[in-house]
PDB file of C-alpha atoms and ligand atoms in Angstrom:
ATOM      1  CA  MET A   1     -86.996 -19.673 -46.374  1.00  0.00           C
ATOM      2  CA  ARG A   2     -87.685 -15.972 -45.772  1.00  0.00           C
ATOM      3  CA  GLN A   3     -87.657 -16.468 -42.001  1.00  0.00           C
ATOM      4  CA  MET A   4     -84.333 -18.293 -42.174  1.00  0.00           C
ATOM      5  CA  PHE A   5     -82.702 -15.390 -44.032  1.00  0.00           C
ATOM      6  CA  ASP A   6     -84.415 -12.846 -41.742  1.00  0.00           C
ATOM      7  CA  GLY A   7     -82.760 -14.641 -38.817  1.00  0.00           C
ATOM      8  CA  ILE A   8     -79.191 -14.560 -40.177  1.00  0.00           C
ATOM      9  CA  ALA A   9     -79.245 -11.085 -41.768  1.00  0.00           C
ATOM     10  CA  GLY A  10     -77.148  -9.512 -38.983  1.00  0.00           C
ATOM     11  CA  THR A  11     -74.211 -11.888 -39.410  1.00  0.00           C
ATOM     12  CA  TYR A  12     -74.632 -12.763 -43.110  1.00  0.00           C
ATOM     13  CA  ASP A  13     -71.853 -10.554 -44.525  1.00  0.00           C
ATOM     14  CA  LEU A  14     -69.377 -11.417 -41.781  1.00  0.00           C
ATOM     15  CA  LEU A  15     -69.912 -15.152 -42.266  1.00  0.00           C
ATOM     16  CA  ASN A  16     -69.739 -14.879 -46.060  1.00  0.00           C
ATOM     17  CA  HIS A  17     -66.306 -13.290 -45.902  1.00  0.00           C
ATOM     18  CA  LEU A  18     -65.105 -15.484 -43.026  1.00  0.00           C
ATOM     19  CA  LEU A  19     -66.212 -18.834 -44.441  1.00  0.00           C
ATOM     20  CA  SER A  20     -64.874 -18.108 -47.946  1.00  0.00           C
ATOM     21  CA  ALA A  21     -61.707 -16.365 -46.681  1.00  0.00           C
ATOM     22  CA  GLY A  22     -62.838 -13.270 -48.586  1.00  0.00           C
ATOM     23  CA  VAL A  23     -62.938 -14.971 -51.998  1.00  0.00           C
ATOM     24  CA  ASP A  24     -66.685 -14.218 -52.304  1.00  0.00           C
ATOM     25  CA  ILE A  25     -65.736 -10.575 -52.921  1.00  0.00           C
ATOM     26  CA  LEU A  26     -63.707 -11.618 -55.985  1.00  0.00           C
ATOM     27  CA  TRP A  27     -66.492 -13.883 -57.249  1.00  0.00           C
ATOM     28  CA  ARG A  28     -68.986 -10.999 -57.232  1.00  0.00           C
ATOM     29  CA  ARG A  29     -66.435  -8.737 -58.941  1.00  0.00           C
ATOM     30  CA  TRP A  30     -65.886 -11.333 -61.716  1.00  0.00           C
ATOM     31  CA  THR A  31     -69.652 -11.721 -62.131  1.00  0.00           C
ATOM     32  CA  VAL A  32     -70.064  -7.993 -62.815  1.00  0.00           C
ATOM     33  CA  ASP A  33     -66.933  -7.969 -65.044  1.00  0.00           C
ATOM     34  CA  ALA A  34     -68.539 -10.646 -67.234  1.00  0.00           C
ATOM     35  CA  LEU A  35     -71.538  -8.420 -68.012  1.00  0.00           C
ATOM     36  CA  ASP A  36     -69.520  -5.604 -69.590  1.00  0.00           C
ATOM     37  CA  LEU A  37     -71.977  -2.992 -68.277  1.00  0.00           C
ATOM     38  CA  LYS A  38     -72.798   0.128 -70.278  1.00  0.00           C
ATOM     39  CA  ALA A  39     -73.997   3.548 -69.086  1.00  0.00           C
ATOM     40  CA  GLY A  40     -77.778   3.800 -69.308  1.00  0.00           C
ATOM     41  CA  TRP A  41     -78.362   0.135 -68.513  1.00  0.00           C
ATOM     42  CA  TRP A  42     -80.933  -1.062 -65.999  1.00  0.00           C
ATOM     43  CA  ILE A  43     -79.734  -4.088 -64.014  1.00  0.00           C
ATOM     44  CA  LEU A  44     -81.902  -6.333 -61.855  1.00  0.00           C
ATOM     45  CA  ASP A  45     -80.089  -8.100 -59.008  1.00  0.00           C
ATOM     46  CA  LEU A  46     -82.409 -10.854 -57.800  1.00  0.00           C
ATOM     47  CA  ALA A  47     -82.176 -12.397 -54.319  1.00  0.00           C
ATOM     48  CA  THR A  48     -79.976  -9.391 -53.647  1.00  0.00           C
ATOM     49  CA  GLY A  49     -79.807 -10.072 -49.884  1.00  0.00           C
ATOM     50  CA  THR A  50     -77.513  -7.461 -48.330  1.00  0.00           C
ATOM     51  CA  ALA A  51     -76.907  -6.121 -51.851  1.00  0.00           C
ATOM     52  CA  ASP A  52     -73.190  -6.837 -52.265  1.00  0.00           C
ATOM     53  CA  LEU A  53     -73.607  -7.856 -55.912  1.00  0.00           C
ATOM     54  CA  GLY A  54     -75.986  -4.968 -56.650  1.00  0.00           C
ATOM     55  CA  LEU A  55     -73.599  -2.487 -55.025  1.00  0.00           C
ATOM     56  CA  GLU A  56     -70.681  -3.903 -57.019  1.00  0.00           C
ATOM     57  CA  ALA A  57     -72.628  -3.367 -60.274  1.00  0.00           C
ATOM     58  CA  ALA A  58     -73.827   0.122 -59.285  1.00  0.00           C
ATOM     59  CA  ALA A  59     -70.303   1.243 -58.359  1.00  0.00           C
ATOM     60  CA  ARG A  60     -68.952   0.409 -61.824  1.00  0.00           C
ATOM     61  CA  ASP A  61     -70.616   3.257 -63.687  1.00  0.00           C
ATOM     62  CA  PRO A  62     -72.665   6.202 -62.378  1.00  0.00           C
ATOM     63  CA  GLY A  63     -74.881   5.800 -65.468  1.00  0.00           C
ATOM     64  CA  VAL A  64     -75.950   2.278 -64.535  1.00  0.00           C
ATOM     65  CA  ARG A  65     -79.112   1.849 -62.454  1.00  0.00           C
ATOM     66  CA  VAL A  66     -79.513  -1.276 -60.351  1.00  0.00           C
ATOM     67  CA  VAL A  67     -82.714  -2.631 -58.797  1.00  0.00           C
ATOM     68  CA  GLY A  68     -82.090  -5.150 -56.012  1.00  0.00           C
ATOM     69  CA  ALA A  69     -85.017  -7.397 -55.038  1.00  0.00           C
ATOM     70  CA  ASP A  70     -85.249  -9.844 -52.150  1.00  0.00           C
ATOM     71  CA  LEU A  71     -87.881 -11.587 -50.030  1.00  0.00           C
ATOM     72  CA  SER A  72     -86.194 -10.700 -46.734  1.00  0.00           C
ATOM     73  CA  LEU A  73     -86.623  -7.190 -45.312  1.00  0.00           C
ATOM     74  CA  PRO A  74     -83.866  -7.567 -42.675  1.00  0.00           C
ATOM     75  CA  MET A  75     -81.382  -8.539 -45.430  1.00  0.00           C
ATOM     76  CA  LEU A  76     -82.493  -5.512 -47.477  1.00  0.00           C
ATOM     77  CA  ARG A  77     -82.120  -3.205 -44.448  1.00  0.00           C
ATOM     78  CA  ARG A  78     -78.460  -4.278 -44.124  1.00  0.00           C
ATOM     79  CA  GLY A  79     -78.017  -3.544 -47.823  1.00  0.00           C
ATOM     80  CA  ASN A  80     -79.642  -0.146 -47.417  1.00  0.00           C
ATOM     81  CA  LYS A  81     -77.207   0.784 -44.628  1.00  0.00           C
ATOM     82  CA  LYS A  82     -74.218  -0.158 -46.788  1.00  0.00           C
ATOM     83  CA  GLN A  83     -75.641   1.742 -49.741  1.00  0.00           C
ATOM     84  CA  LYS A  84     -75.358   5.014 -47.823  1.00  0.00           C
ATOM     85  CA  ARG A  85     -71.572   4.600 -47.687  1.00  0.00           C
ATOM     86  CA  LYS A  86     -71.145   3.619 -51.364  1.00  0.00           C
ATOM     87  CA  SER A  87     -71.458   5.249 -54.761  1.00  0.00           C
ATOM     88  CA  GLY A  88     -73.879   4.367 -57.549  1.00  0.00           C
ATOM     89  CA  GLN A  89     -77.602   4.176 -58.148  1.00  0.00           C
ATOM     90  CA  LEU A  90     -79.170   1.223 -56.340  1.00  0.00           C
ATOM     91  CA  PHE A  91     -82.888   0.879 -55.574  1.00  0.00           C
ATOM     92  CA  LEU A  92     -83.938  -1.875 -53.172  1.00  0.00           C
ATOM     93  CA  LEU A  93     -87.337  -3.520 -53.046  1.00  0.00           C
ATOM     94  CA  CYS A  94     -88.968  -6.389 -51.237  1.00  0.00           C
ATOM     95  CA  GLY A  95     -90.307  -8.892 -53.756  1.00  0.00           C
ATOM     96  CA  ASP A  96     -90.409 -12.449 -54.994  1.00  0.00           C
ATOM     97  CA  ALA A  97     -88.112 -13.339 -57.914  1.00  0.00           C
ATOM     98  CA  GLN A  98     -90.789 -15.782 -59.091  1.00  0.00           C
ATOM     99  CA  ARG A  99     -93.449 -13.040 -59.442  1.00  0.00           C
ATOM    100  CA  LEU A 100     -91.721  -9.821 -60.435  1.00  0.00           C
ATOM    101  CA  PRO A 101     -93.584  -6.486 -60.426  1.00  0.00           C
ATOM    102  CA  PHE A 102     -91.989  -5.330 -63.692  1.00  0.00           C
ATOM    103  CA  PRO A 103     -93.218  -5.112 -67.289  1.00  0.00           C
ATOM    104  CA  ASP A 104     -91.752  -7.347 -69.990  1.00  0.00           C
ATOM    105  CA  ALA A 105     -88.320  -6.474 -71.427  1.00  0.00           C
ATOM    106  CA  ARG A 106     -87.468  -3.914 -68.723  1.00  0.00           C
ATOM    107  CA  PHE A 107     -83.842  -4.823 -67.926  1.00  0.00           C
ATOM    108  CA  HIS A 108     -80.588  -4.963 -69.874  1.00  0.00           C
ATOM    109  CA  ALA A 109     -79.108  -7.539 -67.489  1.00  0.00           C
ATOM    110  CA  VAL A 110     -80.127  -9.732 -64.555  1.00  0.00           C
ATOM    111  CA  THR A 111     -77.689 -10.932 -61.891  1.00  0.00           C
ATOM    112  CA  ILE A 112     -78.176 -13.456 -59.074  1.00  0.00           C
ATOM    113  CA  GLY A 113     -75.548 -14.234 -56.447  1.00  0.00           C
ATOM    114  CA  PHE A 114     -76.070 -17.428 -54.432  1.00  0.00           C
ATOM    115  CA  GLY A 115     -79.826 -16.969 -54.744  1.00  0.00           C
ATOM    116  CA  VAL A 116     -81.157 -19.183 -57.532  1.00  0.00           C
ATOM    117  CA  ARG A 117     -80.506 -22.342 -55.472  1.00  0.00           C
ATOM    118  CA  ASN A 118     -83.065 -21.039 -52.969  1.00  0.00           C
ATOM    119  CA  PHE A 119     -85.930 -20.476 -55.399  1.00  0.00           C
ATOM    120  CA  SER A 120     -88.860 -22.667 -54.395  1.00  0.00           C
ATOM    121  CA  ASP A 121     -89.875 -22.916 -58.080  1.00  0.00           C
ATOM    122  CA  LEU A 122     -86.768 -22.727 -60.274  1.00  0.00           C
ATOM    123  CA  THR A 123     -88.768 -23.036 -63.509  1.00  0.00           C
ATOM    124  CA  ALA A 124     -91.021 -20.092 -62.589  1.00  0.00           C
ATOM    125  CA  GLY A 125     -88.012 -17.997 -61.518  1.00  0.00           C
ATOM    126  CA  LEU A 126     -86.127 -18.597 -64.772  1.00  0.00           C
ATOM    127  CA  HIS A 127     -89.208 -17.768 -66.872  1.00  0.00           C
ATOM    128  CA  GLU A 128     -89.699 -14.514 -64.941  1.00  0.00           C
ATOM    129  CA  ILE A 129     -86.074 -13.545 -65.619  1.00  0.00           C
ATOM    130  CA  LEU A 130     -86.504 -14.248 -69.325  1.00  0.00           C
ATOM    131  CA  ARG A 131     -89.695 -12.176 -69.360  1.00  0.00           C
ATOM    132  CA  VAL A 132     -88.191  -9.048 -67.756  1.00  0.00           C
ATOM    133  CA  LEU A 133     -84.979  -9.128 -69.854  1.00  0.00           C
ATOM    134  CA  ARG A 134     -84.819  -7.121 -73.064  1.00  0.00           C
ATOM    135  CA  PRO A 135     -84.028  -9.037 -76.270  1.00  0.00           C
ATOM    136  CA  GLY A 136     -80.245  -9.511 -76.222  1.00  0.00           C
ATOM    137  CA  GLY A 137     -80.242  -8.907 -72.438  1.00  0.00           C
ATOM    138  CA  ARG A 138     -77.679 -10.745 -70.349  1.00  0.00           C
ATOM    139  CA  LEU A 139     -77.988 -13.104 -67.429  1.00  0.00           C
ATOM    140  CA  ALA A 140     -75.184 -13.792 -64.912  1.00  0.00           C
ATOM    141  CA  ILE A 141     -75.819 -16.332 -62.166  1.00  0.00           C
ATOM    142  CA  LEU A 142     -73.211 -16.984 -59.506  1.00  0.00           C
ATOM    143  CA  GLU A 143     -73.801 -20.126 -57.477  1.00  0.00           C
ATOM    144  CA  PHE A 144     -71.924 -22.594 -55.302  1.00  0.00           C
ATOM    145  CA  SER A 145     -70.878 -25.832 -56.953  1.00  0.00           C
ATOM    146  CA  ARG A 146     -69.137 -29.067 -56.045  1.00  0.00           C
ATOM    147  CA  PRO A 147     -65.423 -29.329 -56.905  1.00  0.00           C
ATOM    148  CA  ARG A 148     -64.696 -32.274 -59.207  1.00  0.00           C
ATOM    149  CA  ALA A 149     -61.055 -33.135 -58.459  1.00  0.00           C
ATOM    150  CA  PHE A 150     -61.209 -36.223 -56.234  1.00  0.00           C
ATOM    151  CA  LEU A 151     -59.005 -35.201 -53.282  1.00  0.00           C
ATOM    152  CA  LEU A 152     -60.102 -31.593 -53.277  1.00  0.00           C
ATOM    153  CA  SER A 153     -63.767 -32.553 -53.445  1.00  0.00           C
ATOM    154  CA  ARG A 154     -63.347 -34.922 -50.432  1.00  0.00           C
ATOM    155  CA  ALA A 155     -61.569 -32.252 -48.361  1.00  0.00           C
ATOM    156  CA  TYR A 156     -63.943 -29.486 -49.411  1.00  0.00           C
ATOM    157  CA  LEU A 157     -67.086 -31.535 -48.793  1.00  0.00           C
ATOM    158  CA  PHE A 158     -65.798 -32.454 -45.333  1.00  0.00           C
ATOM    159  CA  TYR A 159     -65.279 -28.754 -44.560  1.00  0.00           C
ATOM    160  CA  PHE A 160     -68.614 -27.807 -46.123  1.00  0.00           C
ATOM    161  CA  ARG A 161     -70.584 -30.510 -44.350  1.00  0.00           C
ATOM    162  CA  PHE A 162     -69.019 -30.647 -40.903  1.00  0.00           C
ATOM    163  CA  ILE A 163     -66.936 -27.529 -40.174  1.00  0.00           C
ATOM    164  CA  LEU A 164     -68.741 -24.713 -41.939  1.00  0.00           C
ATOM    165  CA  PRO A 165     -72.163 -25.425 -40.333  1.00  0.00           C
ATOM    166  CA  GLY A 166     -70.509 -25.407 -36.900  1.00  0.00           C
ATOM    167  CA  ILE A 167     -68.895 -22.011 -37.436  1.00  0.00           C
ATOM    168  CA  GLY A 168     -72.116 -20.754 -39.005  1.00  0.00           C
ATOM    169  CA  ARG A 169     -74.158 -21.934 -36.008  1.00  0.00           C
ATOM    170  CA  LEU A 170     -71.751 -20.347 -33.507  1.00  0.00           C
ATOM    171  CA  VAL A 171     -71.633 -16.954 -35.192  1.00  0.00           C
ATOM    172  CA  SER A 172     -75.226 -16.660 -36.458  1.00  0.00           C
ATOM    173  CA  ARG A 173     -76.809 -18.574 -33.542  1.00  0.00           C
ATOM    174  CA  ASN A 174     -79.028 -20.248 -36.123  1.00  0.00           C
ATOM    175  CA  PRO A 175     -78.774 -24.039 -35.927  1.00  0.00           C
ATOM    176  CA  LEU A 176     -80.241 -24.751 -39.369  1.00  0.00           C
ATOM    177  CA  ALA A 177     -79.158 -22.105 -41.876  1.00  0.00           C
ATOM    178  CA  TYR A 178     -75.649 -23.333 -42.580  1.00  0.00           C
ATOM    179  CA  ARG A 179     -76.693 -26.976 -42.664  1.00  0.00           C
ATOM    180  CA  TYR A 180     -79.331 -25.906 -45.185  1.00  0.00           C
ATOM    181  CA  LEU A 181     -76.492 -24.300 -47.196  1.00  0.00           C
ATOM    182  CA  TYR A 182     -74.700 -27.664 -47.508  1.00  0.00           C
ATOM    183  CA  GLU A 183     -77.902 -29.553 -48.306  1.00  0.00           C
ATOM    184  CA  SER A 184     -79.117 -27.060 -50.891  1.00  0.00           C
ATOM    185  CA  VAL A 185     -75.760 -27.043 -52.714  1.00  0.00           C
ATOM    186  CA  MET A 186     -75.826 -30.866 -52.844  1.00  0.00           C
ATOM    187  CA  ARG A 187     -79.360 -30.779 -54.292  1.00  0.00           C
ATOM    188  CA  PHE A 188     -78.845 -28.014 -56.844  1.00  0.00           C
ATOM    189  CA  PRO A 189     -78.729 -29.133 -60.524  1.00  0.00           C
ATOM    190  CA  GLU A 190     -75.307 -27.650 -61.238  1.00  0.00           C
ATOM    191  CA  GLY A 191     -73.117 -27.538 -64.352  1.00  0.00           C
ATOM    192  CA  GLU A 192     -74.545 -29.098 -67.498  1.00  0.00           C
ATOM    193  CA  ALA A 193     -77.852 -29.870 -65.787  1.00  0.00           C
ATOM    194  CA  PHE A 194     -78.347 -26.189 -64.957  1.00  0.00           C
ATOM    195  CA  ARG A 195     -77.275 -25.083 -68.442  1.00  0.00           C
ATOM    196  CA  THR A 196     -79.903 -27.444 -69.829  1.00  0.00           C
ATOM    197  CA  ARG A 197     -82.548 -25.784 -67.599  1.00  0.00           C
ATOM    198  CA  LEU A 198     -81.477 -22.405 -69.000  1.00  0.00           C
ATOM    199  CA  THR A 199     -81.730 -23.660 -72.598  1.00  0.00           C
ATOM    200  CA  GLN A 200     -85.142 -25.241 -71.924  1.00  0.00           C
ATOM    201  CA  THR A 201     -86.367 -21.899 -70.532  1.00  0.00           C
ATOM    202  CA  GLY A 202     -85.334 -20.198 -73.764  1.00  0.00           C
ATOM    203  CA  PHE A 203     -81.946 -18.654 -72.944  1.00  0.00           C
ATOM    204  CA  LEU A 204     -79.309 -18.554 -75.643  1.00  0.00           C
ATOM    205  CA  GLU A 205     -75.955 -20.367 -75.483  1.00  0.00           C
ATOM    206  CA  PRO A 206     -75.497 -20.754 -71.733  1.00  0.00           C
ATOM    207  CA  VAL A 207     -71.869 -21.163 -70.681  1.00  0.00           C
ATOM    208  CA  GLU A 208     -70.325 -21.879 -67.306  1.00  0.00           C
ATOM    209  CA  ARG A 209     -67.068 -20.697 -65.782  1.00  0.00           C
ATOM    210  CA  ARG A 210     -65.911 -22.708 -62.814  1.00  0.00           C
ATOM    211  CA  LEU A 211     -64.306 -20.420 -60.227  1.00  0.00           C
ATOM    212  CA  THR A 212     -61.713 -21.233 -57.568  1.00  0.00           C
ATOM    213  CA  LEU A 213     -61.353 -24.947 -58.343  1.00  0.00           C
ATOM    214  CA  GLY A 214     -65.091 -25.302 -58.873  1.00  0.00           C
ATOM    215  CA  ILE A 215     -66.254 -24.156 -55.433  1.00  0.00           C
ATOM    216  CA  ALA A 216     -68.428 -21.643 -57.262  1.00  0.00           C
ATOM    217  CA  THR A 217     -69.654 -21.425 -60.853  1.00  0.00           C
ATOM    218  CA  LEU A 218     -70.642 -18.429 -62.929  1.00  0.00           C
ATOM    219  CA  TYR A 219     -73.357 -19.171 -65.510  1.00  0.00           C
ATOM    220  CA  LEU A 220     -73.748 -16.719 -68.376  1.00  0.00           C
ATOM    221  CA  ALA A 221     -76.513 -16.642 -70.949  1.00  0.00           C
ATOM    222  CA  SER A 222     -78.559 -14.154 -72.935  1.00  0.00           C
ATOM    223  CA  LYS A 223     -82.113 -13.647 -74.151  1.00  0.00           C
ATOM    224  CA  PRO A 224     -82.532 -14.204 -77.921  1.00  0.00           C
TER     225      PRO A 224
HETATM  226  C1  SAM B 301     -77.579 -16.635 -49.865  1.00  0.00           C
HETATM  227  S1  SAM B 301     -78.440 -15.138 -49.960  1.00  0.00           S
HETATM  228  C2  SAM B 301     -77.624 -14.316 -51.292  1.00  0.00           C
HETATM  229  C3  SAM B 301     -77.496 -12.830 -51.083  1.00  0.00           C
HETATM  230  C4  SAM B 301     -76.643 -12.067 -52.088  1.00  0.00           C
HETATM  231  N1  SAM B 301     -77.173 -12.154 -53.429  1.00  0.00           N
HETATM  232  C5  SAM B 301     -75.199 -12.457 -52.079  1.00  0.00           C
HETATM  233  O1  SAM B 301     -74.553 -12.420 -53.141  1.00  0.00           O
HETATM  234  O2  SAM B 301     -74.660 -12.729 -51.002  1.00  0.00           O
HETATM  235  C6  SAM B 301     -79.915 -15.697 -50.709  1.00  0.00           C
HETATM  236  C7  SAM B 301     -81.025 -14.650 -50.729  1.00  0.00           C
HETATM  237  O3  SAM B 301     -82.064 -15.130 -51.584  1.00  0.00           O
HETATM  238  C8  SAM B 301     -83.276 -14.592 -51.118  1.00  0.00           C
HETATM  239  N2  SAM B 301     -84.374 -15.313 -51.770  1.00  0.00           N
HETATM  240  C9  SAM B 301     -84.657 -16.641 -51.687  1.00  0.00           C
HETATM  241  N3  SAM B 301     -85.718 -16.925 -52.455  1.00  0.00           N
HETATM  242  C10 SAM B 301     -86.092 -15.757 -53.052  1.00  0.00           C
HETATM  243  C11 SAM B 301     -87.124 -15.405 -53.964  1.00  0.00           C
HETATM  244  N4  SAM B 301     -87.998 -16.299 -54.428  1.00  0.00           N
HETATM  245  N5  SAM B 301     -87.222 -14.115 -54.353  1.00  0.00           N
HETATM  246  C12 SAM B 301     -86.361 -13.177 -53.887  1.00  0.00           C
HETATM  247  N6  SAM B 301     -85.372 -13.449 -53.019  1.00  0.00           N
HETATM  248  C13 SAM B 301     -85.235 -14.733 -52.611  1.00  0.00           C
HETATM  249  C14 SAM B 301     -83.161 -14.747 -49.603  1.00  0.00           C
HETATM  250  O4  SAM B 301     -84.066 -13.929 -48.897  1.00  0.00           O
HETATM  251  C15 SAM B 301     -81.678 -14.370 -49.378  1.00  0.00           C
HETATM  252  O5  SAM B 301     -81.532 -13.018 -49.039  1.00  0.00           O
END
């Protein structure tokens, strides 16, 4: 997993924007909007990758401090380069979302953009998030999902399965990463199944907002 992301770090941002026609930028903006950030808050952006979601949160308010954590150093290095051109307080660290080096109840909010699907142990990852959130702390998870409308889902799945991996392979020169993307989205317990996982972990009232015809979903929940 880490090696795969190390290998595509150089082209990750370009392909994100290209393959989603730039809509991924809006999705991250809506994710941060949903948190209603306040000055003085500490935010943890897990699986931060090249830090687009962390940078979006940090830019909202100079009083917000964001910690971005990821397994892949090359992804973090790209994020670090971008950080120098942007405003806000963002601190990047290399670490595993399933074993976080933070005390209990440290963060006011946790965000994850297109990362939770990659956790090798989803249960452990969700329990770690609950542990490091303060009581009342908020969770916002942005993840790909499968459109439900019949015709759209056929067309989208064709694109996602056959066209996207080809473009991904050409640009990133990695034969597996964008096929893995399709396979991991098909496997992920999305929608109600994921909300149930959140409830079982101990999160309060998880809700989902389907974005852009259900290509992505934003899950929101809080710690009791
Ligand atoms: C698809 S990228 C998402 C990057 C970014 N959040 C975004 O919005 O584009 C997934 C990231 O998850 C990271 N990742 C996967 N498993 C992880 C784990 N257990 N702990 C921390 N990061 C992880 C990968 O290294 C990769 O950078």
